[in-house]
Tab-separated table of C-alpha atoms and ligand atoms in Angstrom:
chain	number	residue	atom	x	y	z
A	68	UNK	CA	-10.034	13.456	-4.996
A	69	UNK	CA	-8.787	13.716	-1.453
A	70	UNK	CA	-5.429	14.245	-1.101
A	71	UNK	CA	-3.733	12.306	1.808
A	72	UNK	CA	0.041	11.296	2.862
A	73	UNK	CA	1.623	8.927	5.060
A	74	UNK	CA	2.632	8.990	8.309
A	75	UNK	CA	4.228	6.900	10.776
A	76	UNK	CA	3.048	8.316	13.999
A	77	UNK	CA	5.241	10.751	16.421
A	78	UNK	CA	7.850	7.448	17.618
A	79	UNK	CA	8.694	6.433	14.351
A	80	UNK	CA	8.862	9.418	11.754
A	81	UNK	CA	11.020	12.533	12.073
A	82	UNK	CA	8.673	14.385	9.855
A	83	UNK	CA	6.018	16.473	12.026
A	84	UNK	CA	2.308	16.877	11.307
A	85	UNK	CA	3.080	20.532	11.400
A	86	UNK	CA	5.213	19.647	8.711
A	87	UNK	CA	2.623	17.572	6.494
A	88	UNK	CA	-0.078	20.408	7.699
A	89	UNK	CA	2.201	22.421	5.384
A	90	UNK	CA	2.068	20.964	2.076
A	91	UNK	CA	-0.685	22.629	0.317
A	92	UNK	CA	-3.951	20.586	-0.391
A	93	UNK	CA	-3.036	17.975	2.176
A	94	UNK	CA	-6.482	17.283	3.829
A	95	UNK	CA	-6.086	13.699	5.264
A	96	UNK	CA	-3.273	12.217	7.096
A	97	UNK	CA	-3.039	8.158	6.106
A	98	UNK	CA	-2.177	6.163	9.723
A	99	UNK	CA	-1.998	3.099	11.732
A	100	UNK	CA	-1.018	2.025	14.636
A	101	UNK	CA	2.398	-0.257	14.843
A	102	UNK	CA	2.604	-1.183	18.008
A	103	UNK	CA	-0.392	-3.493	18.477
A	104	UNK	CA	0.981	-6.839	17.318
A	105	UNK	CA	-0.438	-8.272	13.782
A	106	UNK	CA	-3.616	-10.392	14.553
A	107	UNK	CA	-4.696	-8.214	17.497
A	108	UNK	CA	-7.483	-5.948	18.300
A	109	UNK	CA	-6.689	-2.495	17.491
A	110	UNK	CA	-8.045	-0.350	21.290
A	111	UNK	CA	-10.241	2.696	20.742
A	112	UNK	CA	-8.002	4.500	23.438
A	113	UNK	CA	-5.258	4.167	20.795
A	114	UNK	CA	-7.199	4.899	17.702
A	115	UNK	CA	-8.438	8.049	19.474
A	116	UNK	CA	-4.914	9.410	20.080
A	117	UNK	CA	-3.736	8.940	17.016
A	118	UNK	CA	-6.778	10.869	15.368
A	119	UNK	CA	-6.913	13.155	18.292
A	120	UNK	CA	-3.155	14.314	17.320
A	121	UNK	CA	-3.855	14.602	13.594
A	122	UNK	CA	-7.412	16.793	13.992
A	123	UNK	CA	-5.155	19.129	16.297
A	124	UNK	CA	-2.600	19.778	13.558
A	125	UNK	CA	-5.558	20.451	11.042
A	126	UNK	CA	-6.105	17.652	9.319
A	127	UNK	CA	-8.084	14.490	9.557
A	128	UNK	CA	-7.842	10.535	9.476
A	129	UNK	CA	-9.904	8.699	7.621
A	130	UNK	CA	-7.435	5.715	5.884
A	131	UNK	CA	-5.788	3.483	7.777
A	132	UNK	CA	-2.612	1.930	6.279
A	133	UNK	CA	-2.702	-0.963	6.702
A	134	UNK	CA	-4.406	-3.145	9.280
A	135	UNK	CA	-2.457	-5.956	8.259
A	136	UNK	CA	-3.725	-9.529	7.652
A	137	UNK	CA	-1.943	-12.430	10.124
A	138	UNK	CA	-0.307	-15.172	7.920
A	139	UNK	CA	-2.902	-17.447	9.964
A	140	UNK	CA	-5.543	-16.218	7.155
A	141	UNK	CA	-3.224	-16.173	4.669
A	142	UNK	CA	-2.208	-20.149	5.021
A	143	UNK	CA	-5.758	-20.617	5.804
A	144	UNK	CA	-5.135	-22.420	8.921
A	145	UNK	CA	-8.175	-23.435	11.682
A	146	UNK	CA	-6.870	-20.528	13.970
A	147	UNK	CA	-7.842	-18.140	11.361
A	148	UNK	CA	-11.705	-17.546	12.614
A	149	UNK	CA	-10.204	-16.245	15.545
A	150	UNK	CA	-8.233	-13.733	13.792
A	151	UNK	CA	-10.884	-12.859	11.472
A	152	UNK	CA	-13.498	-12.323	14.614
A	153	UNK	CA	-10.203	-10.037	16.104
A	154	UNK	CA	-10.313	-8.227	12.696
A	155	UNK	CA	-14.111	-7.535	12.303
A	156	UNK	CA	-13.942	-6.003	16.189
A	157	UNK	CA	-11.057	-4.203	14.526
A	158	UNK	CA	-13.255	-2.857	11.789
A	159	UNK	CA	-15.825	-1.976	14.383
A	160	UNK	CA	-13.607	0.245	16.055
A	161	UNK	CA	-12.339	2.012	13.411
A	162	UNK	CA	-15.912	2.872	12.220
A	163	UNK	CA	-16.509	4.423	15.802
A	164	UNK	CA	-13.324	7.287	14.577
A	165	UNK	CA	-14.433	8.223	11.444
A	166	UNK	CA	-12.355	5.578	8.899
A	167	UNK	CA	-13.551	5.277	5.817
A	168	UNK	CA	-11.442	3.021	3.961
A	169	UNK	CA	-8.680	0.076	4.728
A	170	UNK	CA	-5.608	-0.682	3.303
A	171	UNK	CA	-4.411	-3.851	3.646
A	172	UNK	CA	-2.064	-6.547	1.348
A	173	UNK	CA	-2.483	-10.033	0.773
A	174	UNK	CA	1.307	-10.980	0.264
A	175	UNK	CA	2.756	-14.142	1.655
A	176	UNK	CA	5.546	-13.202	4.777
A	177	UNK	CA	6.557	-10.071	3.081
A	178	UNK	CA	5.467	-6.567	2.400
A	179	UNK	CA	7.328	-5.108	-0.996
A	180	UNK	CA	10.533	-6.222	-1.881
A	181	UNK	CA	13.788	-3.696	-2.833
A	182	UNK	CA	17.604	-4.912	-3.541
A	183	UNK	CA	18.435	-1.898	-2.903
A	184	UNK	CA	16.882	0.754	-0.208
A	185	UNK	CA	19.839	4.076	-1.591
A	186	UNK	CA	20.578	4.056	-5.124
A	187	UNK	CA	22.563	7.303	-6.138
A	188	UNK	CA	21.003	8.720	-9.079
A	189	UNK	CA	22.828	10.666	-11.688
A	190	UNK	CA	21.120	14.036	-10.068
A	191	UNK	CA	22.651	13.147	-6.624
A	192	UNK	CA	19.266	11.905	-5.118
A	193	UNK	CA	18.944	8.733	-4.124
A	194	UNK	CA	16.328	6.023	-4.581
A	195	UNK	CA	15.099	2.078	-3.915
A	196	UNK	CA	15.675	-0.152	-6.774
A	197	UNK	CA	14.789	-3.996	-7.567
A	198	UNK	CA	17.007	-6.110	-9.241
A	199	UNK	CA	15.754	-9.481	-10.296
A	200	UNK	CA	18.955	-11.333	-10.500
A	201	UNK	CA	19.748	-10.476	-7.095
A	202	UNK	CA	16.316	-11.841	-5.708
A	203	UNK	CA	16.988	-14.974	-7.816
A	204	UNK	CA	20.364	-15.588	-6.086
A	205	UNK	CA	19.810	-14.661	-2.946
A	206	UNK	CA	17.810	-16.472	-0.016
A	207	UNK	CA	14.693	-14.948	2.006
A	208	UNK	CA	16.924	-14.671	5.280
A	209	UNK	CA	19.330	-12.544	3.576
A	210	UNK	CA	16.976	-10.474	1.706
A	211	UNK	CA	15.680	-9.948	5.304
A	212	UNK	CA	19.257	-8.837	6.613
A	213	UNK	CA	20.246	-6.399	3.833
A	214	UNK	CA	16.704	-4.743	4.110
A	215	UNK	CA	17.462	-4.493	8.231
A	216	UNK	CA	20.888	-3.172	7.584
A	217	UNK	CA	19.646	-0.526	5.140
A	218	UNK	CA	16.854	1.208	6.616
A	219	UNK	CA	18.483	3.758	8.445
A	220	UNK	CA	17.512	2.435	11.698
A	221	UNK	CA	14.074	2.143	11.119
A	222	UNK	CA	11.152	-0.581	10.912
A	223	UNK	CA	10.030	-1.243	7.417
A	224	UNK	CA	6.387	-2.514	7.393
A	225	UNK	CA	5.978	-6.075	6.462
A	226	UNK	CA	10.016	-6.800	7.721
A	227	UNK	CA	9.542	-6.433	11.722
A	228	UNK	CA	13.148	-8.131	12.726
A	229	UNK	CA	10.942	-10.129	15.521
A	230	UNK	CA	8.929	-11.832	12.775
A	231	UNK	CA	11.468	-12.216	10.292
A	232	UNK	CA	13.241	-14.688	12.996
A	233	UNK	CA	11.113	-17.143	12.543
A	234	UNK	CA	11.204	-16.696	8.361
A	235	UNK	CA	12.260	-20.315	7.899
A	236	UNK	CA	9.251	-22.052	10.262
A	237	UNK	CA	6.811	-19.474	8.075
A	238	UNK	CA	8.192	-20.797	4.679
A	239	UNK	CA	7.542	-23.932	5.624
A	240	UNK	CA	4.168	-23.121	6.839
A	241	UNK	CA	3.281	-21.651	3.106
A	242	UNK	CA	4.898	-24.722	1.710
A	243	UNK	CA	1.783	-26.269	0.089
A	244	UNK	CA	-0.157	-23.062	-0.076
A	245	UNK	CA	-0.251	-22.098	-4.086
A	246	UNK	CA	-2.089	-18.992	-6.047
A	247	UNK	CA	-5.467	-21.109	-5.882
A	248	UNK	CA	-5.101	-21.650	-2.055
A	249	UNK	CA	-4.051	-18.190	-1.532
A	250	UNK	CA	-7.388	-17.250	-3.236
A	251	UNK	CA	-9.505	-19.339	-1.377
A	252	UNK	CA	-7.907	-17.914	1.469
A	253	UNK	CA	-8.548	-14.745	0.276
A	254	UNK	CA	-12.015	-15.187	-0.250
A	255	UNK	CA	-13.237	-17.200	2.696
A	256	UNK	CA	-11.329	-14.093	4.578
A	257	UNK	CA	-13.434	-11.610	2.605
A	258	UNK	CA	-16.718	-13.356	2.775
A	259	UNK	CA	-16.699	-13.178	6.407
A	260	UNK	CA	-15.434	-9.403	6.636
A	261	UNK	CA	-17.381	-7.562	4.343
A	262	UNK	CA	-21.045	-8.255	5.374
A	263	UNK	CA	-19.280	-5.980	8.614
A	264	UNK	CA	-17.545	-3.329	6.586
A	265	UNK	CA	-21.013	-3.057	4.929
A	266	UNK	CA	-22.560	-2.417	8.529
A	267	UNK	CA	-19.957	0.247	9.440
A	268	UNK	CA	-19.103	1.437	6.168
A	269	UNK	CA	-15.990	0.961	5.755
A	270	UNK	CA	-14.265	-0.079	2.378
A	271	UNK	CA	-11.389	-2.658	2.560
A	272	UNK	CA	-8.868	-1.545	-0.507
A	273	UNK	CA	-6.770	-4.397	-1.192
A	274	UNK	CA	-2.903	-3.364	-2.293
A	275	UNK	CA	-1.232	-4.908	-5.385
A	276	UNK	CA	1.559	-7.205	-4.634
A	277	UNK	CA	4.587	-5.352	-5.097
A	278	UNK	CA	6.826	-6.396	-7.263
A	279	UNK	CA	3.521	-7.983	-8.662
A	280	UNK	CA	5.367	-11.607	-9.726
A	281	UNK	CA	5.976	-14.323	-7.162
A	282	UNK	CA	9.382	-14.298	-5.571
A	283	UNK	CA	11.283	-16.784	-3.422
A	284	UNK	CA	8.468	-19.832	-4.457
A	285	UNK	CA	6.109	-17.889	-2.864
A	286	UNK	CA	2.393	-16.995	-4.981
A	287	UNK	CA	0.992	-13.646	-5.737
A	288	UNK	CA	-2.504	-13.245	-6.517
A	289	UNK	CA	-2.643	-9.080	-6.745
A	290	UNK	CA	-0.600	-8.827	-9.745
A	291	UNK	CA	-2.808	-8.090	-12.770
A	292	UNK	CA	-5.891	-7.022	-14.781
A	293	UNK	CA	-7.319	-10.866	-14.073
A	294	UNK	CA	-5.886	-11.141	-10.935
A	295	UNK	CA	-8.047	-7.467	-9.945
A	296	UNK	CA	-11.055	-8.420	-11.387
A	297	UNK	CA	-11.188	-11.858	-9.728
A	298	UNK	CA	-11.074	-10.364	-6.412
A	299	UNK	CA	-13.715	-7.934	-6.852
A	300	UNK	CA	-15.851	-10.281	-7.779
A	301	UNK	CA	-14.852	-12.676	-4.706
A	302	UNK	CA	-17.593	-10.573	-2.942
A	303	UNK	CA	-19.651	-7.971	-5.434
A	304	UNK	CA	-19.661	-5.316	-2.994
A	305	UNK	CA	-18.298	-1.735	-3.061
A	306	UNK	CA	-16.477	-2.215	0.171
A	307	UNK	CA	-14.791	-4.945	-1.277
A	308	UNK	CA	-12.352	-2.682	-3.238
A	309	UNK	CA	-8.920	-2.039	-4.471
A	310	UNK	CA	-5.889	0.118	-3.545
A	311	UNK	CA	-4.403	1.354	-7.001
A	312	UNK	CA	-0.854	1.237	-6.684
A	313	UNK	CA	0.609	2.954	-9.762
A	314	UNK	CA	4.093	1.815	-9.240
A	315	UNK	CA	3.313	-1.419	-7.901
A	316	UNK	CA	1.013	-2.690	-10.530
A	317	UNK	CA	3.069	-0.241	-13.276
A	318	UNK	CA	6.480	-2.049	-12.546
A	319	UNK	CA	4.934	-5.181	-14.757
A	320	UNK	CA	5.451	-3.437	-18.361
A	321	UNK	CA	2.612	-5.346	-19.515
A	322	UNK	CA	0.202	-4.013	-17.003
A	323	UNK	CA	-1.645	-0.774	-18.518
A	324	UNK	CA	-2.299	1.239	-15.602
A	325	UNK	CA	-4.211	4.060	-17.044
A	326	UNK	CA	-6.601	1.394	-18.396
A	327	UNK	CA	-6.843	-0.565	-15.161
A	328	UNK	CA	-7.927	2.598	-13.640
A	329	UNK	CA	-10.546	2.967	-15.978
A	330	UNK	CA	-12.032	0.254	-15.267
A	331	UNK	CA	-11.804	-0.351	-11.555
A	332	UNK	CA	-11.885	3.085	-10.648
A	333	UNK	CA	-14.795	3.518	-13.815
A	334	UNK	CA	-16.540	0.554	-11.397
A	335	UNK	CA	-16.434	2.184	-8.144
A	336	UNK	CA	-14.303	0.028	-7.213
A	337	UNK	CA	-11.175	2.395	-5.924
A	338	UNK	CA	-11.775	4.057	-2.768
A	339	UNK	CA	-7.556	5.228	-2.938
A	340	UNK	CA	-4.984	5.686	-4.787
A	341	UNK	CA	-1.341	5.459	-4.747
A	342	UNK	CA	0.058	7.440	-7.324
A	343	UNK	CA	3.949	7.706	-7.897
A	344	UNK	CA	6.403	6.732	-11.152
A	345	UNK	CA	8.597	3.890	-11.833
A	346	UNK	CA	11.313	3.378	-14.619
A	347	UNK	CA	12.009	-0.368	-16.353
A	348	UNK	CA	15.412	-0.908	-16.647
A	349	UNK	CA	15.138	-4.113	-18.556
A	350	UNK	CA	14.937	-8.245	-17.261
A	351	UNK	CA	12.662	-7.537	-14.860
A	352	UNK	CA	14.891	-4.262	-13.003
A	353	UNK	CA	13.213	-1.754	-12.059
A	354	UNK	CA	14.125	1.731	-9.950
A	355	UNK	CA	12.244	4.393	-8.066
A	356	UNK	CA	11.851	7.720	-10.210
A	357	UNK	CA	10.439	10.892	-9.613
A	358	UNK	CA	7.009	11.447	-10.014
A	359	UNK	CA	7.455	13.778	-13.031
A	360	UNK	CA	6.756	11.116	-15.706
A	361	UNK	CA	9.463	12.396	-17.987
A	362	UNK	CA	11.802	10.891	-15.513
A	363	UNK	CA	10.045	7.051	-15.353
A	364	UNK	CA	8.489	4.733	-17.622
A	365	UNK	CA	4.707	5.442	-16.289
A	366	UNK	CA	2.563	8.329	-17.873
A	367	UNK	CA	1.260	10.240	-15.059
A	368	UNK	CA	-0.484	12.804	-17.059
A	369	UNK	CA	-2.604	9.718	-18.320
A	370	UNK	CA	-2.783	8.145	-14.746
A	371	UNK	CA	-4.554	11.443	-13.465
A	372	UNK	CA	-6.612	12.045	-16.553
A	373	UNK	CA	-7.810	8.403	-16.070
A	374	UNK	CA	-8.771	9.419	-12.636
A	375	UNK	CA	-10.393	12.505	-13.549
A	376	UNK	CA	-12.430	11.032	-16.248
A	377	UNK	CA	-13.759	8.515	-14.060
A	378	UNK	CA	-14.909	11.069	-11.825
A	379	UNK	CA	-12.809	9.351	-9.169
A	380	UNK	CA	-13.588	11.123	-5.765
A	381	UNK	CA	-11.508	8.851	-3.656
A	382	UNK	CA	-8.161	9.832	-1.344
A	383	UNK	CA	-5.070	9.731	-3.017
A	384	UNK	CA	-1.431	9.629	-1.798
A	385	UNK	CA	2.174	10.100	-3.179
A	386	UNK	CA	3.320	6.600	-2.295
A	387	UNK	CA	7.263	6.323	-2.403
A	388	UNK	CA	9.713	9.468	-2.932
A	389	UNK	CA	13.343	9.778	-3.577
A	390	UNK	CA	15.690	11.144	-0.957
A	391	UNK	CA	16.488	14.584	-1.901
A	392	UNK	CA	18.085	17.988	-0.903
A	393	UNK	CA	20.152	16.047	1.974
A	394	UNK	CA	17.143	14.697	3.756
A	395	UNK	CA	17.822	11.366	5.807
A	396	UNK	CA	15.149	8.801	6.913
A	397	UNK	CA	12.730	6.156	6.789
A	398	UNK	CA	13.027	5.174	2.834
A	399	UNK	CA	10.937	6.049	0.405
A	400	UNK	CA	9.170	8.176	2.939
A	401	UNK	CA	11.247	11.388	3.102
A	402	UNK	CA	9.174	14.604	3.013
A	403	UNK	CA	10.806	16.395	0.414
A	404	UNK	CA	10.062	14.537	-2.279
A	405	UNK	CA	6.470	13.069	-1.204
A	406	UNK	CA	5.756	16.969	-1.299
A	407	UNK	CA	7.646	17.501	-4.881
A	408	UNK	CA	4.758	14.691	-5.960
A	409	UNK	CA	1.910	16.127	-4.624
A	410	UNK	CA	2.143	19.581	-6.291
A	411	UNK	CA	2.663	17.925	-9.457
A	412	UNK	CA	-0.287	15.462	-8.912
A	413	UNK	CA	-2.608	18.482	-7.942
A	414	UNK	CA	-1.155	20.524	-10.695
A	415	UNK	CA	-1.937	17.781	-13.378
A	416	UNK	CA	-5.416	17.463	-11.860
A	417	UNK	CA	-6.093	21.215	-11.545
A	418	UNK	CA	-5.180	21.885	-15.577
A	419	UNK	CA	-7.392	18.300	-16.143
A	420	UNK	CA	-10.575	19.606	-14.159
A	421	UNK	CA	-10.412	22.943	-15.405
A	422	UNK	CA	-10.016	22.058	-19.425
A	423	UNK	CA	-12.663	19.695	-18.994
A	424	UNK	CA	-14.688	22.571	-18.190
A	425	UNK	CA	-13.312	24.673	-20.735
B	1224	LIG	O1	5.170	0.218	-0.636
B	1224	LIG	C1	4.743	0.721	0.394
B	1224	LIG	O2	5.400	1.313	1.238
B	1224	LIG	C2	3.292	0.595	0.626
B	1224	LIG	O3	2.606	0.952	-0.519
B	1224	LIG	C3	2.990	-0.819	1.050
B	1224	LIG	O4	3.863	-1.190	2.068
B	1224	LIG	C4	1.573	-0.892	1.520
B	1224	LIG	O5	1.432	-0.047	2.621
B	1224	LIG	C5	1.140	-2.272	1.954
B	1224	LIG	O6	1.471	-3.223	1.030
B	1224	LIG	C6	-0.351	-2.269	2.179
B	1224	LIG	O7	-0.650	-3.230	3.102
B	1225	LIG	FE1	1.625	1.495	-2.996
């Protein structure tokens, strides 16, 4: 495994690269570029800065996270071709730098959705937790407004204020689109992508809707074992692959993570992996946890064995941490604790590889 973390670029995360650079066994540094608009071509003057600037602090780029899809696709409406041609030139670019793999969701208006962005834990940290009964009550606009108000100032992917304006015209847009559209969406999107990504070599790893049920009416086709294995087969291709999210696909109690690794990871089918713990708190409630798996409901021990015995060679990040030891930021992307997870991931994987030499 390669391991990789997140970051936001130099405008719009405190922590450094010299920082990152400093976390032992960090090799890869997981980017993107936010300031060209969704839907647009992503320049090779900006891709080269941003992989310039993370080759001089030591490290390299090779995942982006994410180039995201335009709701055009999504809805599946006739101005989608367009986008898609924008996104293959995209993909072109990106295999010009070096990028080996894609992240990307397929979630209707919103990235992932948290009640709350700074729960107090009883250790003093603090964490993002969902609450289901809150979603049920409340509407998208205002779940748009308390995640603004929350963030500390910053952007949270997927909730760009300028696009969440115009939430109630994009509802309405989505209003007859259901999980079977969505799919068809999906796949007339991948079937024209992936004969490129197989030219340039680079895999598109799709990431599981998170939390993986439908909220606000909207459908969710990334939530599940079927829901996986459907879209691998939309196009039987390696670069057609998946972005295991531990916590996203872990907060469902009923979805067996260590298994699902198994087999899409046993299938080549995982090219990264997003590794970090969850706890259930009952009806659908869910919060953050450390990534110690004493301290969640998810067995991390079992997530990396699963890995390991799959001979999974892929990049791997922390994905979410807690805010700890005072830090302030973006949430869930603090460094402290993204670091805390990392030692322990490579610590579980060092005592896996080296008794399964024994
Ligand atoms: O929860 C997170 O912060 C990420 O895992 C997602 O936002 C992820 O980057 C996107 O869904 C992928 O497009
Ligand atoms: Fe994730």
């Amino acid at each position: 495994m390669q391991m990789t973390f997140r970051w936001f670029g130099p405008d719009d995360d405190k922590i450094t690269l010299g920082q990152v650079r400093q976390i032992p066994g960090v090799e890869g540094v997981v980017g993107a570029l936010y300031d060209v608009p969704v839907g647009e071509v992503w320049p090779k003057a900006k891709i080269a800065q941003l992989k310039a600037q993370i080759e001089e602090a030591g490290m390299s780029l090779e995942v982006i996270e994410s180039v995201n899809i335009h709701d055009d696709i999504k809805i599946g409406l006739p101005s989608r071709d367009a986008y898609i041609e924008n996104y293959k030139e995209t993909i072109r670019n990106l295999s010009e730098f070096g990028i080996k793999v894609i992240c990307y969701n397929f979630m209707p208006v919103f990235d992932w959705v948290r009640t709350e962005l700074a729960r107090t834990l009883p250790d003093g940290s603090t964490t993002m937790a969902y609450d289901q009964s809150i979603v049920d009550t409340m509407d998208p606009e205002g779940m748009a407004a308390s995640v603004e108000g929350d963030s500390n100032g910053y952007v949270m992917p997927g909730w760009e204020p300028e696009r969440m304006k115009g939430l109630k015209a994009l509802f309405a847009q989505y209003a007859d689109v259901d999980e079977k559209k969505l799919s068809d969406n999906l796949r007339y999107f991948l079937e024209a992508i992936i004969p490129t990504c197989e030219k340039y070599d680079i895999k598109m790893a799709i990431h599981p809707d998170d939390p993986p049920r439908p909220i606000f009416g909207l459908p969710r086709i990334v939530k599940n074992f079927d829901d996986l294995k459907a879209i691998v087969e939309m196009v039987d291709s390696p670069h057609n692959a998946l972005t295991l999210c531990t916590g996203s696909l872990g907060e469902n109690p009923e979805n067996d993570v260590p298994a699902l690794i198994r087999y899409f990871a046993g299938r080549d089918r995982v090219p990264f992996a997003h590794v970090r713990n969850i706890k259930h708190l009952g009806n659908d409630n869910f919060e953050e946890a450390a990534h110690l798996s004493e301290m969640g409901s998810l067995d991390i021990y079992e997530i990396m064995k699963a890995f390991h015995d799959v001979g999974f060679d892929g990049y791997i990040r922390p994905d979410h941490g807690r805010m700890i030891w005072g830090e302030t930021g973006r949430p869930g992307y603090g460094l402290y604790d993204r670091a805390l997870g990392i030692a322990y991931l490579n610590g579980l994987w060092e005592a896996i590889d080296k008794a399964s030499r024994a």
